Each structure stands twice: as structure tokens, then as C-alpha cells.
mmCIF file of C-alpha atoms in Angstrom:
data_model
loop_
_atom_site.group_PDB
_atom_site.id
_atom_site.type_symbol
_atom_site.label_atom_id
_atom_site.label_comp_id
_atom_site.label_asym_id
_atom_site.label_seq_id
_atom_site.Cartn_x
_atom_site.Cartn_y
_atom_site.Cartn_z
ATOM 1 C CA MET A 1 54.260 -18.570 35.109
ATOM 2 C CA SER A 2 57.859 -17.520 34.769
ATOM 3 C CA GLU A 3 59.979 -19.526 32.298
ATOM 4 C CA SER A 4 63.253 -19.714 34.153
ATOM 5 C CA ILE A 5 64.676 -22.756 32.268
ATOM 6 C CA PRO A 6 65.485 -22.156 28.626
ATOM 7 C CA PRO A 7 63.825 -24.850 26.576
ATOM 8 C CA VAL A 8 66.164 -27.463 25.101
ATOM 9 C CA LEU A 9 64.874 -29.738 22.408
ATOM 10 C CA PRO A 10 65.669 -33.384 22.888
ATOM 11 C CA LEU A 11 67.514 -33.602 19.590
ATOM 12 C CA GLU A 12 69.630 -30.570 20.522
ATOM 13 C CA LEU A 13 70.996 -32.777 23.364
ATOM 14 C CA VAL A 14 71.820 -35.495 20.843
ATOM 15 C CA ASP A 15 73.456 -32.875 18.573
ATOM 16 C CA LYS A 16 75.729 -31.925 21.388
ATOM 17 C CA CYS A 17 76.963 -35.544 21.571
ATOM 18 C CA ILE A 18 78.354 -35.485 18.035
ATOM 19 C CA GLY A 19 82.054 -36.352 18.199
ATOM 20 C CA SER A 20 81.812 -37.997 21.576
ATOM 21 C CA LYS A 21 80.936 -41.522 22.800
ATOM 22 C CA ILE A 22 77.313 -42.564 23.064
ATOM 23 C CA TRP A 23 75.560 -45.665 24.352
ATOM 24 C CA VAL A 24 72.483 -46.757 22.421
ATOM 25 C CA LEU A 25 69.863 -49.124 23.853
ATOM 26 C CA MET A 26 67.579 -50.785 21.320
ATOM 27 C CA LYS A 27 63.981 -51.846 21.736
ATOM 28 C CA THR A 28 65.144 -55.419 21.644
ATOM 29 C CA ASP A 29 67.824 -56.882 23.889
ATOM 30 C CA LYS A 30 70.627 -55.237 21.975
ATOM 31 C CA GLU A 31 73.015 -52.329 22.713
ATOM 32 C CA PHE A 32 75.618 -50.297 20.877
ATOM 33 C CA THR A 33 78.409 -48.007 21.932
ATOM 34 C CA GLY A 34 80.477 -45.801 19.622
ATOM 35 C CA ILE A 35 81.466 -42.267 18.681
ATOM 36 C CA LEU A 36 78.510 -40.406 17.253
ATOM 37 C CA ARG A 37 79.231 -38.890 13.911
ATOM 38 C CA GLY A 38 75.825 -37.665 12.877
ATOM 39 C CA PHE A 39 72.119 -38.346 12.761
ATOM 40 C CA ASP A 40 68.939 -37.277 10.823
ATOM 41 C CA GLN A 41 65.338 -36.490 11.642
ATOM 42 C CA PHE A 42 64.505 -40.166 12.183
ATOM 43 C CA VAL A 43 67.448 -40.508 14.571
ATOM 44 C CA ASN A 44 69.179 -42.849 12.198
ATOM 45 C CA MET A 45 72.775 -42.617 13.482
ATOM 46 C CA VAL A 46 76.239 -42.814 12.022
ATOM 47 C CA LEU A 47 78.546 -44.377 14.575
ATOM 48 C CA GLU A 48 82.254 -45.015 14.478
ATOM 49 C CA ASP A 49 84.439 -47.524 16.430
ATOM 50 C CA VAL A 50 81.287 -49.399 17.358
ATOM 51 C CA CYS A 51 80.854 -52.235 19.789
ATOM 52 C CA GLU A 52 77.651 -54.241 19.455
ATOM 53 C CA TYR A 53 76.334 -56.074 22.516
ATOM 54 C CA GLU A 54 73.968 -58.964 22.350
ATOM 55 C CA TRP A 55 72.893 -61.537 24.837
ATOM 56 C CA SER A 56 72.618 -65.162 23.894
ATOM 57 C CA SER A 57 69.768 -67.375 25.148
ATOM 58 C CA GLU A 58 72.023 -68.613 27.963
ATOM 59 C CA GLY A 59 72.567 -64.974 29.054
ATOM 60 C CA ARG A 60 76.137 -64.785 27.783
ATOM 61 C CA LEU A 61 77.289 -61.406 26.455
ATOM 62 C CA ILE A 62 78.407 -61.391 22.834
ATOM 63 C CA THR A 63 80.275 -58.388 21.500
ATOM 64 C CA LYS A 64 81.183 -57.443 17.939
ATOM 65 C CA GLN A 65 83.555 -54.704 16.782
ATOM 66 C CA LEU A 66 82.558 -52.579 13.765
ATOM 67 C CA ASP A 67 84.332 -49.802 12.024
ATOM 68 C CA GLN A 68 81.547 -47.504 10.954
ATOM 69 C CA ILE A 69 77.872 -48.084 10.829
ATOM 70 C CA LEU A 70 74.576 -46.489 9.950
ATOM 71 C CA LEU A 71 72.168 -47.582 12.658
ATOM 72 C CA ASN A 72 68.433 -47.688 11.735
ATOM 73 C CA GLY A 73 66.584 -45.296 14.075
ATOM 74 C CA ASN A 74 63.466 -47.417 13.941
ATOM 75 C CA ASN A 75 64.467 -49.696 16.821
ATOM 76 C CA ILE A 76 66.395 -47.186 18.947
ATOM 77 C CA CYS A 77 64.956 -46.771 22.401
ATOM 78 C CA VAL A 78 67.427 -44.876 24.730
ATOM 79 C CA LEU A 79 70.531 -42.799 24.108
ATOM 80 C CA ILE A 80 73.075 -42.279 26.914
ATOM 81 C CA PRO A 81 75.688 -39.617 26.207
ATOM 82 C CA GLY A 82 79.136 -40.638 27.266
ATOM 83 C CA GLY A 83 77.971 -44.103 28.226
ATOM 84 C CA SER A 84 80.620 -46.849 28.095
ATOM 85 C CA GLY A 85 78.242 -49.744 27.515
ATOM 86 C CA PRO A 86 76.864 -52.456 29.749
ATOM 87 C CA PRO A 87 78.861 -53.498 32.768
ATOM 88 C CA GLN A 88 81.272 -56.210 31.878
ATOM 89 C CA GLU A 89 81.110 -59.446 33.786
ATOM 90 C CA THR A 90 84.216 -61.544 34.268
ATOM 91 C CA MET B 1 82.851 -27.446 26.254
ATOM 92 C CA GLN B 2 83.998 -30.579 24.452
ATOM 93 C CA ALA B 3 85.944 -28.781 21.756
ATOM 94 C CA GLY B 4 89.142 -30.540 20.906
ATOM 95 C CA SER B 5 88.369 -33.566 22.996
ATOM 96 C CA ALA B 6 87.506 -35.771 19.991
ATOM 97 C CA THR B 7 90.074 -36.599 17.280
ATOM 98 C CA THR B 8 87.827 -35.417 14.488
ATOM 99 C CA THR B 9 84.614 -33.584 15.321
ATOM 100 C CA GLU B 10 83.464 -33.276 11.746
ATOM 101 C CA LYS B 11 79.760 -34.022 11.258
ATOM 102 C CA ARG B 12 78.805 -36.916 9.034
ATOM 103 C CA ASN B 13 75.009 -37.414 8.628
ATOM 104 C CA PRO B 14 73.387 -40.668 7.422
ATOM 105 C CA ALA B 15 73.090 -39.265 3.926
ATOM 106 C CA ASP B 16 76.833 -38.477 3.771
ATOM 107 C CA PHE B 17 77.607 -41.956 5.041
ATOM 108 C CA LEU B 18 75.490 -43.610 2.385
ATOM 109 C CA LYS B 19 77.050 -41.570 -0.412
ATOM 110 C CA GLN B 20 80.411 -42.736 0.818
ATOM 111 C CA VAL B 21 79.547 -46.486 0.922
ATOM 112 C CA VAL B 22 77.508 -46.978 -2.325
ATOM 113 C CA GLY B 23 79.492 -49.297 -4.572
ATOM 114 C CA LYS B 24 81.652 -50.552 -1.719
ATOM 115 C CA PRO B 25 81.562 -53.760 0.343
ATOM 116 C CA VAL B 26 79.168 -53.531 3.244
ATOM 117 C CA LEU B 27 77.688 -55.682 6.014
ATOM 118 C CA VAL B 28 73.944 -55.396 6.359
ATOM 119 C CA LYS B 29 72.451 -56.807 9.602
ATOM 120 C CA LEU B 30 68.778 -57.455 9.881
ATOM 121 C CA ASN B 31 66.668 -57.332 13.014
ATOM 122 C CA SER B 32 66.445 -61.136 12.873
ATOM 123 C CA GLY B 33 70.201 -61.327 13.254
ATOM 124 C CA VAL B 34 70.922 -62.581 9.734
ATOM 125 C CA GLU B 35 73.811 -60.758 8.050
ATOM 126 C CA TYR B 36 74.340 -59.992 4.406
ATOM 127 C CA ARG B 37 77.771 -59.160 3.099
ATOM 128 C CA GLY B 38 78.313 -57.806 -0.415
ATOM 129 C CA ILE B 39 78.615 -54.784 -2.577
ATOM 130 C CA LEU B 40 76.019 -52.102 -1.947
ATOM 131 C CA ALA B 41 74.519 -51.399 -5.397
ATOM 132 C CA CYS B 42 71.988 -48.759 -4.390
ATOM 133 C CA LEU B 43 69.450 -47.849 -1.737
ATOM 134 C CA ASP B 44 66.650 -45.359 -0.976
ATOM 135 C CA GLY B 45 65.269 -43.344 1.871
ATOM 136 C CA TYR B 46 63.390 -46.356 3.290
ATOM 137 C CA MET B 47 66.752 -48.173 3.554
ATOM 138 C CA ASN B 48 65.590 -50.609 0.873
ATOM 139 C CA ILE B 49 68.822 -52.073 -0.360
ATOM 140 C CA ALA B 50 70.064 -53.686 -3.552
ATOM 141 C CA MET B 51 73.252 -55.715 -3.161
ATOM 142 C CA GLU B 52 75.565 -57.651 -5.379
ATOM 143 C CA GLN B 53 77.806 -60.660 -4.743
ATOM 144 C CA THR B 54 75.826 -61.245 -1.552
ATOM 145 C CA GLU B 55 76.766 -63.732 1.126
ATOM 146 C CA GLU B 56 74.172 -64.718 3.725
ATOM 147 C CA HIS B 57 75.567 -65.328 7.124
ATOM 148 C CA VAL B 58 73.686 -66.731 10.093
ATOM 149 C CA GLY B 59 75.707 -66.566 13.235
ATOM 150 C CA THR B 60 79.247 -67.423 12.109
ATOM 151 C CA GLN B 61 78.112 -69.760 9.306
ATOM 152 C CA LEU B 62 77.960 -68.847 5.622
ATOM 153 C CA LYS B 63 74.491 -70.084 4.527
ATOM 154 C CA ASN B 64 74.016 -68.976 0.977
ATOM 155 C CA LYS B 65 75.398 -66.851 -1.911
ATOM 156 C CA TYR B 66 73.309 -64.778 -4.212
ATOM 157 C CA GLY B 67 74.191 -62.699 -7.285
ATOM 158 C CA ASP B 68 71.786 -59.920 -6.667
ATOM 159 C CA THR B 69 69.641 -59.321 -3.592
ATOM 160 C CA PHE B 70 66.955 -56.868 -2.619
ATOM 161 C CA ILE B 71 66.443 -56.202 1.090
ATOM 162 C CA ARG B 72 63.294 -54.441 2.254
ATOM 163 C CA GLY B 73 64.255 -51.524 4.406
ATOM 164 C CA ASN B 74 62.075 -52.240 7.403
ATOM 165 C CA ASN B 75 64.156 -55.318 8.247
ATOM 166 C CA VAL B 76 67.494 -53.456 8.362
ATOM 167 C CA LEU B 77 69.126 -53.029 11.728
ATOM 168 C CA TYR B 78 72.342 -51.416 10.509
ATOM 169 C CA ILE B 79 74.569 -51.000 7.489
ATOM 170 C CA ALA B 80 78.267 -51.257 8.271
ATOM 171 C CA ALA B 81 81.138 -50.186 6.041
ATOM 172 C CA GLN B 82 83.371 -53.099 5.438
ATOM 173 C CA LYS B 83 87.015 -53.317 4.606
ATOM 174 C CA ARG B 84 87.512 -56.202 2.204
ATOM 175 C CA GLY B 85 90.460 -57.683 4.043
ATOM 176 C CA LYS B 86 88.702 -57.609 7.363
ATOM 177 C CA GLN B 87 85.648 -59.673 6.624
ATOM 178 C CA ARG B 88 87.199 -63.062 5.899
ATOM 179 C CA LYS B 89 87.653 -64.335 9.431
ATOM 180 C CA ASN B 90 84.501 -66.454 9.293
ATOM 181 C CA GLU B 91 85.461 -68.639 6.421
#
């Protein structure tokens, strides 16, 4: 067994995203985009220039702008580096 | 690779963020969607929160006002730093 690929820890990948835009999908029907400022061992995240996306019961997209947040890592499901958020419908 | 692309690439961990916002106006959103605006008095590693001058918002409506509030950390979705002038649009 030759190890040709150097191992990269998952959180190393997240660490590389610090300072750039990230798209966060929550366990529930909720998403966030923003600039990643930092995170800890629980993947609680500090985000800046945040946009929060939520879907109403009628399926309408609700967005909310936030300056700077600490997002609880408990409900985070997927992180997409460089992601610009869900596709906007017109 | 991405050096210089961001405006400020200085690292700010959750602990640094919390140090910065204690004693300042914050917006705390719970998993249920209910929002609490007020002064962040103190908090711990579980994200248990004590707040002062708390306003309870559901959707865009102001539902209640409390002097002091304790929020159990497991309910917290996020803590947002708030600029005092910015938060008045709902009233």
C-alpha cells in the first residue's frame, strides 16, 4: 500500500477558507453565506457580512443581512468554500 | 494561494468574538426562529447566555420586554453583533 496522497484533515480544509467566502448549510432548512473569520473545535464559526437564507412555508426565500455573527456549530451540516449561496429565483 | 485576496485575513476565533461583544448590544437567534435583542451580560462555553434590556421578537413583531434573561445554550442558533442604530427598523 503506497500512500501517494498526503492526508488532509477535514478541518485543515476549513482553515484554508479563513478570510474567504463560505456557504453554510444547516441541518434544518436554513443556509448562511459570509466571510469566514474563524472557528473552533466544535466548528462554531465567526462569519462577517452574513446573509441568512430561510424558506417560508409557502416556499418563498427570506434573506437577512447581518454584520458579524457567531454561528453555533451544533446545527451545521455542510460547508461549501467559495459558495455564493442558494440560486436566486426572480 | 489566496493571499491578499481578502481585505483583512486576520483570524478571529469564536472566543475572540465573544470577548469583543460582551457588554454590547447583540441579537441572539434561537433554533425556533425567535430573536432576542439586548445587552449581552455574560456567557459560558455552552453558549448559555445572560442578557439585559431584552426584547423578544417573533418574525418582525416585538412580543415582549424583559429586564434580565437567561437563555440556555442548546437553543442558540447564532449570536450577532448589533449596532445600536441599525436595529430599530422593526419598530
